Amino acid sequence: MNIELKELCKFYKGETECPYNQDTKRDQYMFWYYEKKFAHDFYESRLYKGKEIKHAFAEYLKNLFPALSDKYGAMDDGTWFQELYERLDP
């Protein structure tokens, strides 16, 4: 895993299996999964071709939070998930 990406991700640090318990650390588990997805997509897809990793990650999170709100019926613009992500400790 790229060092810059490792520093950007709060939860995913290159592990093959999630270190967070899905029952007791559900939010960390969820964000670990989405950060891992970004890491793999960044290197394996053309979605981020030509973009700096920092900007691509910021764009990914900007799009992720509203998508999570839609998925879980949070009835907002992604603010709740963004604030949750920012306040959670790994």
PDB file of N, CA and C in Angstrom:
ATOM      1  N   MET A   1       0.855  -1.189   0.000  1.00  0.00           N
ATOM      2  CA  MET A   1       0.000   0.000   0.000  1.00  0.00           C
ATOM      3  C   MET A   1       0.891   1.239   0.000  1.00  0.00           C
ATOM      4  N   ASN A   2       0.550   2.162  -0.832  1.00  0.00           N
ATOM      5  CA  ASN A   2       1.241   3.430  -0.960  1.00  0.00           C
ATOM      6  C   ASN A   2       1.223   4.184   0.385  1.00  0.00           C
ATOM      7  N   ILE A   3       2.353   4.764   0.770  1.00  0.00           N
ATOM      8  CA  ILE A   3       2.468   5.471   2.055  1.00  0.00           C
ATOM      9  C   ILE A   3       1.519   6.661   2.121  1.00  0.00           C
ATOM     10  N   GLU A   4       1.399   7.398   1.039  1.00  0.00           N
ATOM     11  CA  GLU A   4       0.495   8.554   1.019  1.00  0.00           C
ATOM     12  C   GLU A   4      -0.956   8.106   1.245  1.00  0.00           C
ATOM     13  N   LEU A   5      -1.342   7.017   0.599  1.00  0.00           N
ATOM     14  CA  LEU A   5      -2.695   6.494   0.785  1.00  0.00           C
ATOM     15  C   LEU A   5      -2.886   5.997   2.211  1.00  0.00           C
ATOM     16  N   LYS A   6      -1.888   5.376   2.758  1.00  0.00           N
ATOM     17  CA  LYS A   6      -1.954   4.882   4.141  1.00  0.00           C
ATOM     18  C   LYS A   6      -2.178   6.039   5.113  1.00  0.00           C
ATOM     19  N   GLU A   7      -1.568   7.171   4.836  1.00  0.00           N
ATOM     20  CA  GLU A   7      -1.741   8.349   5.686  1.00  0.00           C
ATOM     21  C   GLU A   7      -3.122   8.985   5.494  1.00  0.00           C
ATOM     22  N   LEU A   8      -3.683   8.912   4.291  1.00  0.00           N
ATOM     23  CA  LEU A   8      -4.997   9.497   4.020  1.00  0.00           C
ATOM     24  C   LEU A   8      -6.125   8.695   4.673  1.00  0.00           C
ATOM     25  N   CYS A   9      -6.014   7.383   4.621  1.00  0.00           N
ATOM     26  CA  CYS A   9      -7.070   6.515   5.159  1.00  0.00           C
ATOM     27  C   CYS A   9      -7.022   6.486   6.678  1.00  0.00           C
ATOM     28  N   LYS A  10      -8.163   6.650   7.289  1.00  0.00           N
ATOM     29  CA  LYS A  10      -8.254   6.576   8.753  1.00  0.00           C
ATOM     30  C   LYS A  10      -8.321   5.148   9.252  1.00  0.00           C
ATOM     31  N   PHE A  11      -8.980   4.291   8.495  1.00  0.00           N
ATOM     32  CA  PHE A  11      -9.283   2.952   8.986  1.00  0.00           C
ATOM     33  C   PHE A  11      -8.557   1.844   8.233  1.00  0.00           C
ATOM     34  N   TYR A  12      -8.456   1.953   6.949  1.00  0.00           N
ATOM     35  CA  TYR A  12      -7.807   0.915   6.138  1.00  0.00           C
ATOM     36  C   TYR A  12      -6.311   1.191   6.054  1.00  0.00           C
ATOM     37  N   LYS A  13      -5.512   0.208   6.455  1.00  0.00           N
ATOM     38  CA  LYS A  13      -4.062   0.362   6.433  1.00  0.00           C
ATOM     39  C   LYS A  13      -3.391  -0.751   5.637  1.00  0.00           C
ATOM     40  N   GLY A  14      -4.136  -1.317   4.696  1.00  0.00           N
ATOM     41  CA  GLY A  14      -3.567  -2.329   3.832  1.00  0.00           C
ATOM     42  C   GLY A  14      -3.846  -3.765   4.250  1.00  0.00           C
ATOM     43  N   GLU A  15      -4.635  -3.950   5.293  1.00  0.00           N
ATOM     44  CA  GLU A  15      -4.927  -5.302   5.771  1.00  0.00           C
ATOM     45  C   GLU A  15      -5.770  -6.069   4.753  1.00  0.00           C
ATOM     46  N   THR A  16      -5.644  -7.396   4.772  1.00  0.00           N
ATOM     47  CA  THR A  16      -6.485  -8.214   3.911  1.00  0.00           C
ATOM     48  C   THR A  16      -7.824  -8.491   4.587  1.00  0.00           C
ATOM     49  N   GLU A  17      -7.826  -8.515   5.912  1.00  0.00           N
ATOM     50  CA  GLU A  17      -9.069  -8.709   6.662  1.00  0.00           C
ATOM     51  C   GLU A  17      -9.286  -7.522   7.586  1.00  0.00           C
ATOM     52  N   CYS A  18     -10.540  -7.156   7.762  1.00  0.00           N
ATOM     53  CA  CYS A  18     -10.883  -6.004   8.589  1.00  0.00           C
ATOM     54  C   CYS A  18     -10.553  -6.272  10.055  1.00  0.00           C
ATOM     55  N   PRO A  19      -9.819  -5.368  10.703  1.00  0.00           N
ATOM     56  CA  PRO A  19      -9.480  -5.546  12.107  1.00  0.00           C
ATOM     57  C   PRO A  19     -10.608  -5.135  13.074  1.00  0.00           C
ATOM     58  N   TYR A  20     -11.679  -4.583  12.544  1.00  0.00           N
ATOM     59  CA  TYR A  20     -12.784  -4.103  13.372  1.00  0.00           C
ATOM     60  C   TYR A  20     -13.888  -5.149  13.448  1.00  0.00           C
ATOM     61  N   ASN A  21     -14.404  -5.320  14.640  1.00  0.00           N
ATOM     62  CA  ASN A  21     -15.508  -6.252  14.849  1.00  0.00           C
ATOM     63  C   ASN A  21     -16.778  -5.633  14.291  1.00  0.00           C
ATOM     64  N   GLN A  22     -17.468  -6.384  13.459  1.00  0.00           N
ATOM     65  CA  GLN A  22     -18.671  -5.859  12.810  1.00  0.00           C
ATOM     66  C   GLN A  22     -19.797  -5.591  13.810  1.00  0.00           C
ATOM     67  N   ASP A  23     -19.799  -6.268  14.942  1.00  0.00           N
ATOM     68  CA  ASP A  23     -20.861  -6.078  15.931  1.00  0.00           C
ATOM     69  C   ASP A  23     -20.583  -4.924  16.887  1.00  0.00           C
ATOM     70  N   THR A  24     -19.320  -4.736  17.267  1.00  0.00           N
ATOM     71  CA  THR A  24     -19.008  -3.715  18.272  1.00  0.00           C
ATOM     72  C   THR A  24     -18.421  -2.435  17.688  1.00  0.00           C
ATOM     73  N   LYS A  25     -17.863  -2.504  16.506  1.00  0.00           N
ATOM     74  CA  LYS A  25     -17.282  -1.315  15.846  1.00  0.00           C
ATOM     75  C   LYS A  25     -17.820  -1.236  14.423  1.00  0.00           C
ATOM     76  N   ARG A  26     -19.118  -1.245  14.335  1.00  0.00           N
ATOM     77  CA  ARG A  26     -19.813  -1.295  13.049  1.00  0.00           C
ATOM     78  C   ARG A  26     -19.432  -0.133  12.131  1.00  0.00           C
ATOM     79  N   ASP A  27     -19.340   1.076  12.684  1.00  0.00           N
ATOM     80  CA  ASP A  27     -19.032   2.236  11.842  1.00  0.00           C
ATOM     81  C   ASP A  27     -17.608   2.170  11.304  1.00  0.00           C
ATOM     82  N   GLN A  28     -16.650   1.812  12.174  1.00  0.00           N
ATOM     83  CA  GLN A  28     -15.271   1.661  11.730  1.00  0.00           C
ATOM     84  C   GLN A  28     -15.172   0.552  10.677  1.00  0.00           C
ATOM     85  N   TYR A  29     -15.911  -0.524  10.899  1.00  0.00           N
ATOM     86  CA  TYR A  29     -15.951  -1.643   9.955  1.00  0.00           C
ATOM     87  C   TYR A  29     -16.436  -1.161   8.585  1.00  0.00           C
ATOM     88  N   MET A  30     -17.494  -0.383   8.588  1.00  0.00           N
ATOM     89  CA  MET A  30     -18.064   0.121   7.342  1.00  0.00           C
ATOM     90  C   MET A  30     -17.070   1.044   6.627  1.00  0.00           C
ATOM     91  N   PHE A  31     -16.484   1.986   7.354  1.00  0.00           N
ATOM     92  CA  PHE A  31     -15.562   2.920   6.716  1.00  0.00           C
ATOM     93  C   PHE A  31     -14.275   2.215   6.269  1.00  0.00           C
ATOM     94  N   TRP A  32     -13.835   1.192   7.007  1.00  0.00           N
ATOM     95  CA  TRP A  32     -12.681   0.395   6.590  1.00  0.00           C
ATOM     96  C   TRP A  32     -12.966  -0.198   5.209  1.00  0.00           C
ATOM     97  N   TYR A  33     -14.148  -0.769   5.069  1.00  0.00           N
ATOM     98  CA  TYR A  33     -14.537  -1.384   3.803  1.00  0.00           C
ATOM     99  C   TYR A  33     -14.501  -0.362   2.661  1.00  0.00           C
ATOM    100  N   TYR A  34     -15.063   0.824   2.862  1.00  0.00           N
ATOM    101  CA  TYR A  34     -15.112   1.824   1.791  1.00  0.00           C
ATOM    102  C   TYR A  34     -13.732   2.403   1.483  1.00  0.00           C
ATOM    103  N   GLU A  35     -12.879   2.542   2.493  1.00  0.00           N
ATOM    104  CA  GLU A  35     -11.514   2.996   2.224  1.00  0.00           C
ATOM    105  C   GLU A  35     -10.748   1.921   1.440  1.00  0.00           C
ATOM    106  N   LYS A  36     -10.944   0.668   1.801  1.00  0.00           N
ATOM    107  CA  LYS A  36     -10.293  -0.422   1.072  1.00  0.00           C
ATOM    108  C   LYS A  36     -10.772  -0.429  -0.382  1.00  0.00           C
ATOM    109  N   LYS A  37     -12.054  -0.223  -0.572  1.00  0.00           N
ATOM    110  CA  LYS A  37     -12.620  -0.171  -1.921  1.00  0.00           C
ATOM    111  C   LYS A  37     -11.963   0.956  -2.719  1.00  0.00           C
ATOM    112  N   PHE A  38     -11.803   2.113  -2.107  1.00  0.00           N
ATOM    113  CA  PHE A  38     -11.139   3.219  -2.802  1.00  0.00           C
ATOM    114  C   PHE A  38      -9.718   2.830  -3.185  1.00  0.00           C
ATOM    115  N   ALA A  39      -8.976   2.250  -2.250  1.00  0.00           N
ATOM    116  CA  ALA A  39      -7.580   1.887  -2.512  1.00  0.00           C
ATOM    117  C   ALA A  39      -7.484   0.962  -3.722  1.00  0.00           C
ATOM    118  N   HIS A  40      -8.342  -0.015  -3.777  1.00  0.00           N
ATOM    119  CA  HIS A  40      -8.309  -0.938  -4.903  1.00  0.00           C
ATOM    120  C   HIS A  40      -8.793  -0.266  -6.191  1.00  0.00           C
ATOM    121  N   ASP A  41      -9.834   0.532  -6.102  1.00  0.00           N
ATOM    122  CA  ASP A  41     -10.343   1.233  -7.287  1.00  0.00           C
ATOM    123  C   ASP A  41      -9.325   2.237  -7.832  1.00  0.00           C
ATOM    124  N   PHE A  42      -8.618   2.919  -6.926  1.00  0.00           N
ATOM    125  CA  PHE A  42      -7.659   3.931  -7.355  1.00  0.00           C
ATOM    126  C   PHE A  42      -6.583   3.316  -8.242  1.00  0.00           C
ATOM    127  N   TYR A  43      -6.095   2.164  -7.843  1.00  0.00           N
ATOM    128  CA  TYR A  43      -5.013   1.535  -8.587  1.00  0.00           C
ATOM    129  C   TYR A  43      -5.488   0.643  -9.728  1.00  0.00           C
ATOM    130  N   GLU A  44      -6.699   0.150  -9.650  1.00  0.00           N
ATOM    131  CA  GLU A  44      -7.144  -0.833 -10.624  1.00  0.00           C
ATOM    132  C   GLU A  44      -8.151  -0.297 -11.648  1.00  0.00           C
ATOM    133  N   SER A  45      -8.709   0.856 -11.423  1.00  0.00           N
ATOM    134  CA  SER A  45      -9.709   1.361 -12.363  1.00  0.00           C
ATOM    135  C   SER A  45      -9.210   2.626 -13.046  1.00  0.00           C
ATOM    136  N   ARG A  46      -9.960   3.034 -14.012  1.00  0.00           N
ATOM    137  CA  ARG A  46      -9.604   4.257 -14.730  1.00  0.00           C
ATOM    138  C   ARG A  46     -10.343   5.478 -14.184  1.00  0.00           C
ATOM    139  N   LEU A  47     -11.111   5.282 -13.143  1.00  0.00           N
ATOM    140  CA  LEU A  47     -11.885   6.389 -12.582  1.00  0.00           C
ATOM    141  C   LEU A  47     -11.013   7.558 -12.138  1.00  0.00           C
ATOM    142  N   TYR A  48      -9.840   7.257 -11.642  1.00  0.00           N
ATOM    143  CA  TYR A  48      -8.991   8.290 -11.047  1.00  0.00           C
ATOM    144  C   TYR A  48      -7.720   8.543 -11.852  1.00  0.00           C
ATOM    145  N   LYS A  49      -7.687   8.050 -13.069  1.00  0.00           N
ATOM    146  CA  LYS A  49      -6.495   8.187 -13.896  1.00  0.00           C
ATOM    147  C   LYS A  49      -6.117   9.660 -14.054  1.00  0.00           C
ATOM    148  N   GLY A  50      -4.865   9.954 -13.777  1.00  0.00           N
ATOM    149  CA  GLY A  50      -4.351  11.304 -13.925  1.00  0.00           C
ATOM    150  C   GLY A  50      -4.594  12.215 -12.737  1.00  0.00           C
ATOM    151  N   LYS A  51      -5.253  11.710 -11.697  1.00  0.00           N
ATOM    152  CA  LYS A  51      -5.526  12.542 -10.521  1.00  0.00           C
ATOM    153  C   LYS A  51      -4.541  12.204  -9.402  1.00  0.00           C
ATOM    154  N   GLU A  52      -4.175  13.206  -8.641  1.00  0.00           N
ATOM    155  CA  GLU A  52      -3.353  12.970  -7.462  1.00  0.00           C
ATOM    156  C   GLU A  52      -4.183  12.195  -6.458  1.00  0.00           C
ATOM    157  N   ILE A  53      -3.523  11.330  -5.715  1.00  0.00           N
ATOM    158  CA  ILE A  53      -4.235  10.460  -4.791  1.00  0.00           C
ATOM    159  C   ILE A  53      -5.014  11.257  -3.748  1.00  0.00           C
ATOM    160  N   LYS A  54      -4.443  12.345  -3.269  1.00  0.00           N
ATOM    161  CA  LYS A  54      -5.112  13.176  -2.257  1.00  0.00           C
ATOM    162  C   LYS A  54      -6.412  13.760  -2.795  1.00  0.00           C
ATOM    163  N   HIS A  55      -6.382  14.242  -4.015  1.00  0.00           N
ATOM    164  CA  HIS A  55      -7.583  14.830  -4.627  1.00  0.00           C
ATOM    165  C   HIS A  55      -8.608  13.752  -4.971  1.00  0.00           C
ATOM    166  N   ALA A  56      -8.123  12.618  -5.432  1.00  0.00           N
ATOM    167  CA  ALA A  56      -9.033  11.515  -5.751  1.00  0.00           C
ATOM    168  C   ALA A  56      -9.737  11.014  -4.491  1.00  0.00           C
ATOM    169  N   PHE A  57      -9.014  10.911  -3.385  1.00  0.00           N
ATOM    170  CA  PHE A  57      -9.609  10.442  -2.133  1.00  0.00           C
ATOM    171  C   PHE A  57     -10.645  11.444  -1.626  1.00  0.00           C
ATOM    172  N   ALA A  58     -10.326  12.732  -1.700  1.00  0.00           N
ATOM    173  CA  ALA A  58     -11.272  13.770  -1.280  1.00  0.00           C
ATOM    174  C   ALA A  58     -12.542  13.715  -2.130  1.00  0.00           C
ATOM    175  N   GLU A  59     -12.389  13.517  -3.423  1.00  0.00           N
ATOM    176  CA  GLU A  59     -13.537  13.401  -4.327  1.00  0.00           C
ATOM    177  C   GLU A  59     -14.364  12.160  -3.984  1.00  0.00           C
ATOM    178  N   TYR A  60     -13.680  11.074  -3.715  1.00  0.00           N
ATOM    179  CA  TYR A  60     -14.355   9.825  -3.353  1.00  0.00           C
ATOM    180  C   TYR A  60     -15.207  10.009  -2.094  1.00  0.00           C
ATOM    181  N   LEU A  61     -14.620  10.611  -1.051  1.00  0.00           N
ATOM    182  CA  LEU A  61     -15.375  10.833   0.194  1.00  0.00           C
ATOM    183  C   LEU A  61     -16.539  11.795  -0.032  1.00  0.00           C
ATOM    184  N   LYS A  62     -16.311  12.818  -0.838  1.00  0.00           N
ATOM    185  CA  LYS A  62     -17.373  13.790  -1.135  1.00  0.00           C
ATOM    186  C   LYS A  62     -18.580  13.096  -1.761  1.00  0.00           C
ATOM    187  N   ASN A  63     -18.328  12.097  -2.599  1.00  0.00           N
ATOM    188  CA  ASN A  63     -19.408  11.344  -3.228  1.00  0.00           C
ATOM    189  C   ASN A  63     -19.935  10.219  -2.343  1.00  0.00           C
ATOM    190  N   LEU A  64     -19.084   9.686  -1.486  1.00  0.00           N
ATOM    191  CA  LEU A  64     -19.470   8.564  -0.628  1.00  0.00           C
ATOM    192  C   LEU A  64     -20.519   8.961   0.405  1.00  0.00           C
ATOM    193  N   PHE A  65     -20.324  10.066   1.089  1.00  0.00           N
ATOM    194  CA  PHE A  65     -21.221  10.427   2.196  1.00  0.00           C
ATOM    195  C   PHE A  65     -22.677  10.603   1.754  1.00  0.00           C
ATOM    196  N   PRO A  66     -22.962  11.322   0.675  1.00  0.00           N
ATOM    197  CA  PRO A  66     -24.360  11.387   0.218  1.00  0.00           C
ATOM    198  C   PRO A  66     -24.900  10.019  -0.214  1.00  0.00           C
ATOM    199  N   ALA A  67     -24.043   9.200  -0.815  1.00  0.00           N
ATOM    200  CA  ALA A  67     -24.485   7.859  -1.229  1.00  0.00           C
ATOM    201  C   ALA A  67     -24.858   7.014  -0.010  1.00  0.00           C
ATOM    202  N   LEU A  68     -24.095   7.146   1.061  1.00  0.00           N
ATOM    203  CA  LEU A  68     -24.422   6.415   2.289  1.00  0.00           C
ATOM    204  C   LEU A  68     -25.729   6.921   2.889  1.00  0.00           C
ATOM    205  N   SER A  69     -25.950   8.226   2.820  1.00  0.00           N
ATOM    206  CA  SER A  69     -27.209   8.783   3.318  1.00  0.00           C
ATOM    207  C   SER A  69     -28.389   8.220   2.549  1.00  0.00           C
ATOM    208  N   ASP A  70     -28.242   8.112   1.248  1.00  0.00           N
ATOM    209  CA  ASP A  70     -29.303   7.518   0.424  1.00  0.00           C
ATOM    210  C   ASP A  70     -29.499   6.050   0.769  1.00  0.00           C
ATOM    211  N   LYS A  71     -28.413   5.339   0.891  1.00  0.00           N
ATOM    212  CA  LYS A  71     -28.471   3.895   1.161  1.00  0.00           C
ATOM    213  C   LYS A  71     -29.150   3.592   2.491  1.00  0.00           C
ATOM    214  N   TYR A  72     -28.833   4.378   3.504  1.00  0.00           N
ATOM    215  CA  TYR A  72     -29.344   4.109   4.853  1.00  0.00           C
ATOM    216  C   TYR A  72     -30.508   5.005   5.256  1.00  0.00           C
ATOM    217  N   GLY A  73     -31.018   5.792   4.335  1.00  0.00           N
ATOM    218  CA  GLY A  73     -32.184   6.615   4.607  1.00  0.00           C
ATOM    219  C   GLY A  73     -31.953   7.695   5.645  1.00  0.00           C
ATOM    220  N   ALA A  74     -30.770   8.298   5.623  1.00  0.00           N
ATOM    221  CA  ALA A  74     -30.439   9.328   6.614  1.00  0.00           C
ATOM    222  C   ALA A  74     -31.167  10.644   6.363  1.00  0.00           C
ATOM    223  N   MET A  75     -31.747  10.804   5.179  1.00  0.00           N
ATOM    224  CA  MET A  75     -32.555  11.982   4.855  1.00  0.00           C
ATOM    225  C   MET A  75     -31.767  13.289   4.980  1.00  0.00           C
ATOM    226  N   ASP A  76     -30.497  13.261   4.577  1.00  0.00           N
ATOM    227  CA  ASP A  76     -29.724  14.498   4.523  1.00  0.00           C
ATOM    228  C   ASP A  76     -28.783  14.418   3.319  1.00  0.00           C
ATOM    229  N   ASP A  77     -27.899  15.367   3.213  1.00  0.00           N
ATOM    230  CA  ASP A  77     -27.004  15.444   2.058  1.00  0.00           C
ATOM    231  C   ASP A  77     -25.670  14.730   2.274  1.00  0.00           C
ATOM    232  N   GLY A  78     -25.600  13.896   3.294  1.00  0.00           N
ATOM    233  CA  GLY A  78     -24.361  13.193   3.616  1.00  0.00           C
ATOM    234  C   GLY A  78     -23.641  13.783   4.799  1.00  0.00           C
ATOM    235  N   THR A  79     -24.173  14.864   5.340  1.00  0.00           N
ATOM    236  CA  THR A  79     -23.530  15.546   6.460  1.00  0.00           C
ATOM    237  C   THR A  79     -23.366  14.633   7.669  1.00  0.00           C
ATOM    238  N   TRP A  80     -24.392  13.855   7.963  1.00  0.00           N
ATOM    239  CA  TRP A  80     -24.328  12.978   9.147  1.00  0.00           C
ATOM    240  C   TRP A  80     -23.187  11.973   9.012  1.00  0.00           C
ATOM    241  N   PHE A  81     -23.044  11.355   7.838  1.00  0.00           N
ATOM    242  CA  PHE A  81     -21.977  10.376   7.638  1.00  0.00           C
ATOM    243  C   PHE A  81     -20.609  11.043   7.603  1.00  0.00           C
ATOM    244  N   GLN A  82     -20.521  12.219   7.060  1.00  0.00           N
ATOM    245  CA  GLN A  82     -19.258  12.941   7.044  1.00  0.00           C
ATOM    246  C   GLN A  82     -18.824  13.268   8.463  1.00  0.00           C
ATOM    247  N   GLU A  83     -19.753  13.769   9.278  1.00  0.00           N
ATOM    248  CA  GLU A  83     -19.417  14.098  10.667  1.00  0.00           C
ATOM    249  C   GLU A  83     -19.057  12.841  11.458  1.00  0.00           C
ATOM    250  N   LEU A  84     -19.757  11.753  11.201  1.00  0.00           N
ATOM    251  CA  LEU A  84     -19.441  10.489  11.859  1.00  0.00           C
ATOM    252  C   LEU A  84     -18.029  10.045  11.494  1.00  0.00           C
ATOM    253  N   TYR A  85     -17.695  10.093  10.232  1.00  0.00           N
ATOM    254  CA  TYR A  85     -16.364   9.715   9.760  1.00  0.00           C
ATOM    255  C   TYR A  85     -15.281  10.567  10.428  1.00  0.00           C
ATOM    256  N   GLU A  86     -15.532  11.854  10.507  1.00  0.00           N
ATOM    257  CA  GLU A  86     -14.541  12.774  11.061  1.00  0.00           C
ATOM    258  C   GLU A  86     -14.340  12.599  12.561  1.00  0.00           C
ATOM    259  N   ARG A  87     -15.386  12.244  13.280  1.00  0.00           N
ATOM    260  CA  ARG A  87     -15.255  12.150  14.735  1.00  0.00           C
ATOM    261  C   ARG A  87     -14.849  10.760  15.239  1.00  0.00           C
ATOM    262  N   LEU A  88     -14.979   9.744  14.404  1.00  0.00           N
ATOM    263  CA  LEU A  88     -14.624   8.391  14.836  1.00  0.00           C
ATOM    264  C   LEU A  88     -13.120   8.242  14.988  1.00  0.00           C
ATOM    265  N   ASP A  89     -12.731   7.537  16.024  1.00  0.00           N
ATOM    266  CA  ASP A  89     -11.329   7.165  16.188  1.00  0.00           C
ATOM    267  C   ASP A  89     -11.127   5.782  15.588  1.00  0.00           C
ATOM    268  N   PRO A  90     -10.000   5.603  14.934  1.00  0.00           N
ATOM    269  CA  PRO A  90      -9.718   4.266  14.362  1.00  0.00           C
ATOM    270  C   PRO A  90      -9.535   3.210  15.441  1.00  0.00           C
TER     271      PRO A  90
END
